[in-house]
PDB file of C-alpha atoms in Angstrom:
ATOM      1  CA  MET V   1     104.852  35.387 -34.286  1.00  0.00           C
ATOM      2  CA  LEU V   2     101.034  35.970 -32.842  1.00  0.00           C
ATOM      3  CA  ASN V   3      99.012  32.860 -33.193  1.00  0.00           C
ATOM      4  CA  VAL V   4      95.783  34.112 -34.260  1.00  0.00           C
ATOM      5  CA  ASN V   5      92.339  31.794 -34.111  1.00  0.00           C
ATOM      6  CA  GLY V   6      89.905  34.641 -35.956  1.00  0.00           C
ATOM      7  CA  ILE V   7      89.286  37.732 -37.040  1.00  0.00           C
ATOM      8  CA  PHE V   8      86.031  39.041 -37.413  1.00  0.00           C
ATOM      9  CA  LYS V   9      83.909  42.373 -37.770  1.00  0.00           C
ATOM     10  CA  ILE V  10      82.013  42.882 -34.630  1.00  0.00           C
ATOM     11  CA  GLU V  11      78.709  44.647 -34.419  1.00  0.00           C
ATOM     12  CA  TYR V  12      78.001  47.823 -32.206  1.00  0.00           C
ATOM     13  CA  ASN V  13      78.233  47.281 -28.467  1.00  0.00           C
ATOM     14  CA  VAL V  14      79.057  43.517 -28.923  1.00  0.00           C
ATOM     15  CA  LEU V  15      82.839  43.736 -27.302  1.00  0.00           C
ATOM     16  CA  GLY V  16      83.023  47.230 -26.548  1.00  0.00           C
ATOM     17  CA  PRO V  17      81.616  50.390 -27.973  1.00  0.00           C
ATOM     18  CA  PHE V  18      81.072  51.101 -31.887  1.00  0.00           C
ATOM     19  CA  GLU V  19      81.497  48.664 -34.392  1.00  0.00           C
ATOM     20  CA  ARG V  20      84.899  47.187 -34.616  1.00  0.00           C
ATOM     21  CA  VAL V  21      87.662  44.586 -35.481  1.00  0.00           C
ATOM     22  CA  GLY V  22      87.657  41.860 -33.315  1.00  0.00           C
ATOM     23  CA  VAL V  23      91.019  39.482 -32.702  1.00  0.00           C
ATOM     24  CA  TRP V  24      90.816  36.537 -31.241  1.00  0.00           C
ATOM     25  CA  PHE V  25      94.420  35.070 -29.852  1.00  0.00           C
ATOM     26  CA  GLN V  26      95.279  31.170 -29.829  1.00  0.00           C
ATOM     27  CA  GLY V  27      96.303  30.315 -26.654  1.00  0.00           C
ATOM     28  CA  CYS V  28      95.803  30.617 -22.903  1.00  0.00           C
ATOM     29  CA  SER V  29      97.500  29.531 -19.504  1.00  0.00           C
ATOM     30  CA  ILE V  30      95.003  30.595 -17.117  1.00  0.00           C
ATOM     31  CA  ARG V  31      92.114  28.188 -18.292  1.00  0.00           C
ATOM     32  CA  CYS V  32      89.154  29.802 -16.664  1.00  0.00           C
ATOM     33  CA  LYS V  33      86.381  27.060 -15.077  1.00  0.00           C
ATOM     34  CA  ASN V  34      83.624  27.082 -17.642  1.00  0.00           C
ATOM     35  CA  CYS V  35      85.222  29.393 -20.161  1.00  0.00           C
ATOM     36  CA  PHE V  36      83.357  30.456 -23.305  1.00  0.00           C
ATOM     37  CA  VAL V  37      85.714  29.424 -25.773  1.00  0.00           C
ATOM     38  CA  PRO V  38      88.015  26.674 -24.423  1.00  0.00           C
ATOM     39  CA  GLU V  39      88.903  25.695 -27.870  1.00  0.00           C
ATOM     40  CA  LEU V  40      91.127  28.807 -27.826  1.00  0.00           C
ATOM     41  CA  TRP V  41      93.208  27.172 -24.633  1.00  0.00           C
ATOM     42  CA  SER V  42      95.313  25.292 -26.711  1.00  0.00           C
ATOM     43  CA  PHE V  43      98.836  27.050 -28.125  1.00  0.00           C
ATOM     44  CA  LYS V  44      98.622  24.707 -31.337  1.00  0.00           C
ATOM     45  CA  PRO V  45      99.714  27.055 -33.922  1.00  0.00           C
ATOM     46  CA  ASN V  46      96.747  28.314 -35.809  1.00  0.00           C
ATOM     47  CA  LYS V  47      97.119  31.100 -38.309  1.00  0.00           C
ATOM     48  CA  MET V  48     100.522  32.837 -37.432  1.00  0.00           C
ATOM     49  CA  PHE V  49     101.252  36.599 -38.004  1.00  0.00           C
ATOM     50  CA  SER V  50     104.023  38.913 -37.363  1.00  0.00           C
ATOM     51  CA  ALA V  51     102.683  42.198 -35.970  1.00  0.00           C
ATOM     52  CA  ASN V  52     102.697  44.064 -39.716  1.00  0.00           C
ATOM     53  CA  GLU V  53     101.103  41.032 -41.329  1.00  0.00           C
ATOM     54  CA  LEU V  54      98.349  41.156 -38.557  1.00  0.00           C
ATOM     55  CA  PHE V  55      98.062  44.659 -38.799  1.00  0.00           C
ATOM     56  CA  LYS V  56      97.311  44.422 -42.576  1.00  0.00           C
ATOM     57  CA  GLU V  57      94.564  42.058 -42.192  1.00  0.00           C
ATOM     58  CA  VAL V  58      92.846  44.652 -39.345  1.00  0.00           C
ATOM     59  CA  GLU V  59      93.122  47.249 -41.864  1.00  0.00           C
ATOM     60  CA  LYS V  60      91.211  45.373 -44.330  1.00  0.00           C
ATOM     61  CA  PHE V  61      88.120  46.276 -42.453  1.00  0.00           C
ATOM     62  CA  LYS V  62      88.283  49.808 -42.602  1.00  0.00           C
ATOM     63  CA  LEU V  63      87.382  50.366 -38.724  1.00  0.00           C
ATOM     64  CA  LYS V  64      89.286  52.636 -36.499  1.00  0.00           C
ATOM     65  CA  GLU V  65      88.153  50.303 -33.061  1.00  0.00           C
ATOM     66  CA  ILE V  66      89.454  47.054 -32.286  1.00  0.00           C
ATOM     67  CA  THR V  67      89.092  44.294 -29.308  1.00  0.00           C
ATOM     68  CA  LEU V  68      91.673  42.139 -28.826  1.00  0.00           C
ATOM     69  CA  SER V  69      90.701  38.798 -26.741  1.00  0.00           C
ATOM     70  CA  GLY V  70      91.338  35.193 -26.720  1.00  0.00           C
ATOM     71  CA  GLY V  71      92.764  32.743 -25.582  1.00  0.00           C
ATOM     72  CA  GLU V  72      94.558  34.786 -23.823  1.00  0.00           C
ATOM     73  CA  PRO V  73      96.149  38.257 -25.545  1.00  0.00           C
ATOM     74  CA  PHE V  74      99.124  38.663 -23.128  1.00  0.00           C
ATOM     75  CA  ASP V  75     100.308  34.961 -23.557  1.00  0.00           C
ATOM     76  CA  GLN V  76     101.397  36.015 -27.259  1.00  0.00           C
ATOM     77  CA  ASP V  77     105.109  36.682 -27.897  1.00  0.00           C
ATOM     78  CA  LYS V  78     105.394  39.692 -25.841  1.00  0.00           C
ATOM     79  CA  LYS V  79     108.029  41.737 -28.238  1.00  0.00           C
ATOM     80  CA  GLU V  80     105.649  40.795 -31.186  1.00  0.00           C
ATOM     81  CA  PHE V  81     102.459  41.765 -29.028  1.00  0.00           C
ATOM     82  CA  TYR V  82     103.873  44.979 -28.385  1.00  0.00           C
ATOM     83  CA  LYS V  83     104.848  45.761 -31.858  1.00  0.00           C
ATOM     84  CA  PHE V  84     101.224  44.937 -32.807  1.00  0.00           C
ATOM     85  CA  LEU V  85      99.864  47.562 -30.215  1.00  0.00           C
ATOM     86  CA  LYS V  86     102.542  50.153 -31.137  1.00  0.00           C
ATOM     87  CA  ILE V  87     101.562  49.716 -34.756  1.00  0.00           C
ATOM     88  CA  LEU V  88      97.650  50.085 -33.780  1.00  0.00           C
ATOM     89  CA  ARG V  89      98.312  53.310 -31.398  1.00  0.00           C
ATOM     90  CA  LYS V  90     100.492  54.667 -34.427  1.00  0.00           C
ATOM     91  CA  ASN V  91      97.411  54.415 -36.503  1.00  0.00           C
ATOM     92  CA  GLU V  92      95.008  55.885 -34.154  1.00  0.00           C
ATOM     93  CA  TYR V  93      92.770  52.925 -33.266  1.00  0.00           C
ATOM     94  CA  GLY V  94      90.758  52.593 -30.016  1.00  0.00           C
ATOM     95  CA  ILE V  95      92.015  49.437 -28.131  1.00  0.00           C
ATOM     96  CA  TRP V  96      90.185  47.287 -25.954  1.00  0.00           C
ATOM     97  CA  VAL V  97      91.974  44.058 -24.486  1.00  0.00           C
ATOM     98  CA  TYR V  98      90.204  41.431 -22.697  1.00  0.00           C
ATOM     99  CA  SER V  99      92.428  39.719 -20.112  1.00  0.00           C
ATOM    100  CA  GLY V 100      92.416  36.896 -17.798  1.00  0.00           C
ATOM    101  CA  TYR V 101      94.914  38.670 -15.833  1.00  0.00           C
ATOM    102  CA  THR V 102      94.638  41.329 -13.539  1.00  0.00           C
ATOM    103  CA  ILE V 103      96.430  44.629 -14.385  1.00  0.00           C
ATOM    104  CA  GLU V 104      98.361  44.125 -11.124  1.00  0.00           C
ATOM    105  CA  GLU V 105      99.510  40.652 -12.839  1.00  0.00           C
ATOM    106  CA  LEU V 106     100.568  42.232 -15.938  1.00  0.00           C
ATOM    107  CA  ILE V 107     102.466  45.234 -14.166  1.00  0.00           C
ATOM    108  CA  GLU V 108     104.272  42.213 -12.091  1.00  0.00           C
ATOM    109  CA  ARG V 109     105.089  40.466 -15.088  1.00  0.00           C
ATOM    110  CA  GLY V 110     106.450  43.129 -17.155  1.00  0.00           C
ATOM    111  CA  PHE V 111     103.366  44.182 -19.265  1.00  0.00           C
ATOM    112  CA  TYR V 112     103.508  48.155 -18.224  1.00  0.00           C
ATOM    113  CA  LYS V 113     104.728  49.529 -21.392  1.00  0.00           C
ATOM    114  CA  HIS V 114     101.971  47.146 -23.557  1.00  0.00           C
ATOM    115  CA  LEU V 115      99.504  48.850 -21.264  1.00  0.00           C
ATOM    116  CA  LYS V 116     100.447  52.463 -21.996  1.00  0.00           C
ATOM    117  CA  LEU V 117      99.505  51.604 -25.536  1.00  0.00           C
ATOM    118  CA  ILE V 118      95.734  50.382 -25.077  1.00  0.00           C
ATOM    119  CA  ASP V 119      92.645  52.375 -24.151  1.00  0.00           C
ATOM    120  CA  VAL V 120      90.624  49.752 -22.025  1.00  0.00           C
ATOM    121  CA  LEU V 121      91.533  46.863 -20.249  1.00  0.00           C
ATOM    122  CA  VAL V 122      88.757  44.252 -19.044  1.00  0.00           C
ATOM    123  CA  ASP V 123      90.628  42.248 -16.463  1.00  0.00           C
ATOM    124  CA  GLY V 124      90.370  39.465 -14.237  1.00  0.00           C
ATOM    125  CA  ARG V 125      89.307  35.974 -14.448  1.00  0.00           C
ATOM    126  CA  TYR V 126      86.029  34.599 -15.476  1.00  0.00           C
ATOM    127  CA  VAL V 127      84.187  33.331 -12.348  1.00  0.00           C
ATOM    128  CA  ASP V 128      81.151  31.404 -13.736  1.00  0.00           C
ATOM    129  CA  ASP V 129      79.279  32.056 -10.354  1.00  0.00           C
ATOM    130  CA  LEU V 130      79.385  35.798 -10.716  1.00  0.00           C
ATOM    131  CA  ASN V 131      78.231  36.110 -14.350  1.00  0.00           C
ATOM    132  CA  ASN V 132      75.185  38.552 -13.570  1.00  0.00           C
ATOM    133  CA  ASN V 133      74.778  40.006 -17.497  1.00  0.00           C
ATOM    134  CA  GLU V 134      76.975  42.770 -16.805  1.00  0.00           C
ATOM    135  CA  VAL V 135      77.564  44.475 -20.157  1.00  0.00           C
ATOM    136  CA  TRP V 136      81.516  44.165 -21.604  1.00  0.00           C
ATOM    137  CA  LYS V 137      82.222  41.822 -18.720  1.00  0.00           C
ATOM    138  CA  GLY V 138      82.132  38.214 -18.087  1.00  0.00           C
ATOM    139  CA  SER V 139      81.741  37.989 -14.558  1.00  0.00           C
ATOM    140  CA  SER V 140      81.445  41.030 -12.030  1.00  0.00           C
ATOM    141  CA  ASN V 141      84.579  40.346 -10.300  1.00  0.00           C
ATOM    142  CA  GLN V 142      86.069  41.731 -13.777  1.00  0.00           C
ATOM    143  CA  ARG V 143      86.966  45.483 -14.212  1.00  0.00           C
ATOM    144  CA  ILE V 144      86.660  47.402 -17.109  1.00  0.00           C
ATOM    145  CA  ILE V 145      89.605  49.998 -16.540  1.00  0.00           C
ATOM    146  CA  LEU V 146      90.000  53.128 -18.854  1.00  0.00           C
ATOM    147  CA  LEU V 147      93.701  53.790 -19.137  1.00  0.00           C
ATOM    148  CA  THR V 148      93.406  56.589 -21.636  1.00  0.00           C
ATOM    149  CA  ASN V 149      90.449  59.323 -21.966  1.00  0.00           C
ATOM    150  CA  ARG V 150      89.425  57.959 -25.445  1.00  0.00           C
ATOM    151  CA  TYR V 151      86.111  56.193 -24.145  1.00  0.00           C
ATOM    152  CA  LYS V 152      85.749  58.576 -20.778  1.00  0.00           C
ATOM    153  CA  ASN V 153      82.383  59.752 -22.172  1.00  0.00           C
ATOM    154  CA  ILE V 154      80.986  56.561 -23.638  1.00  0.00           C
ATOM    155  CA  ALA V 155      77.585  55.372 -21.916  1.00  0.00           C
ATOM    156  CA  ILE V 156      77.438  51.861 -21.091  1.00  0.00           C
ATOM    157  CA  GLU V 157      74.954  49.835 -22.560  1.00  0.00           C
ATOM    158  CA  ARG V 158      72.417  48.252 -20.325  1.00  0.00           C
ATOM    159  CA  ASN V 159      72.649  45.058 -21.719  1.00  0.00           C
ATOM    160  CA  ARG V 160      74.724  42.313 -23.430  1.00  0.00           C
ATOM    161  CA  LYS V 161      74.601  41.744 -27.116  1.00  0.00           C
ATOM    162  CA  LEU V 162      75.465  38.367 -28.998  1.00  0.00           C
ATOM    163  CA  GLN V 163      76.196  38.362 -32.582  1.00  0.00           C
ATOM    164  CA  PHE V 164      76.036  35.018 -34.708  1.00  0.00           C
ATOM    165  CA  ILE V 165      78.127  34.501 -37.825  1.00  0.00           C
ATOM    166  CA  VAL V 166      78.877  31.478 -40.003  1.00  0.00           C
ATOM    167  CA  VAL V 167      82.200  31.420 -41.930  1.00  0.00           C
ATOM    168  CA  ASN V 168      82.927  28.487 -43.987  1.00  0.00           C
ATOM    169  CA  ASN V 169      80.465  26.151 -42.476  1.00  0.00           C
ATOM    170  CA  GLU V 170      81.712  27.134 -38.913  1.00  0.00           C
ATOM    171  CA  PHE V 171      79.385  28.571 -36.583  1.00  0.00           C
ATOM    172  CA  PHE V 172      80.656  31.370 -34.035  1.00  0.00           C
ATOM    173  CA  VAL V 173      79.107  33.303 -31.332  1.00  0.00           C
ATOM    174  CA  ILE V 174      80.871  36.631 -30.485  1.00  0.00           C
ATOM    175  CA  GLY V 175      80.310  38.247 -27.300  1.00  0.00           C
ATOM    176  CA  ILE V 176      79.719  37.243 -23.964  1.00  0.00           C
ATOM    177  CA  PRO V 177      76.773  34.927 -23.108  1.00  0.00           C
ATOM    178  CA  LYS V 178      75.091  34.562 -20.096  1.00  0.00           C
ATOM    179  CA  ARG V 179      75.267  32.246 -17.570  1.00  0.00           C
ATOM    180  CA  ASN V 180      74.217  28.460 -19.149  1.00  0.00           C
ATOM    181  CA  PHE V 181      73.932  29.869 -22.507  1.00  0.00           C
ATOM    182  CA  TRP V 182      75.758  26.924 -24.242  1.00  0.00           C
ATOM    183  CA  LYS V 183      73.725  24.409 -22.164  1.00  0.00           C
ATOM    184  CA  LYS V 184      70.409  26.008 -23.069  1.00  0.00           C
ATOM    185  CA  PHE V 185      71.447  26.669 -26.728  1.00  0.00           C
ATOM    186  CA  TYR V 186      72.572  23.004 -27.214  1.00  0.00           C
ATOM    187  CA  SER V 187      69.050  21.803 -25.714  1.00  0.00           C
ATOM    188  CA  LEU V 188      67.437  23.799 -28.288  1.00  0.00           C
ATOM    189  CA  ILE V 189      69.160  22.498 -31.408  1.00  0.00           C
ATOM    190  CA  THR V 190      69.391  18.964 -30.378  1.00  0.00           C
ATOM    191  CA  ASP V 191      65.607  18.327 -28.986  1.00  0.00           C
TER     192      ASP V 191
END
C-alpha cells in the first residue's frame, strides 16, 4: 500500500511545467534540517491506497502531468510504488519525482527500474543554507535530471511560484518557499 498525505491540482509551473496533479506521500526517513513539510516525516498511516486505487484518484483531475513528492516517494512500498509508476507510464503521464536521495543512492538501493519510468528526477537533500530561490529546486545542490526526452525543450521559469489552497479548513502551501518564508509568514499572521 502507498501512504498518501494529499492529492491536489498544482498550478502552472509551481512544481514542474504545466498544470499537474501533485501526490504527497506520507513518511520520510531522510528528514532534512529545516524541511518545508516536517509533518510528512511520520510513517503513521494516513490515506492508504493500492497503486490502482491511487491512479483512479489521480485520473479524476483529467491532467496528463504529475509530480510525486512527500515525505519521500522512495520510502514507500517499493513494489507498489513501481506498480504505480508503471500505470502512470502506460497512461502516458509526464512524471516528475522529488526525492531527498541522489540518483546514485537510488540506484544503489535497487530503484533502477523505477527510474526508467520517471521523466524528471529532482534529487538530493534539502540544504537550507543553499536555498537560493532557484526554480523547481529547494537548494542549489539539488539536480533536475532529465531521464527521458519528454521535457527536453521546456524553458525553465526564472521565478519560483507558490500556490495557496484551503481544503476542509486546512491551509496548504504548494511549491518551494524561499528561505525563512515560514518565519516571515508566521510573523505576518501573528502580529
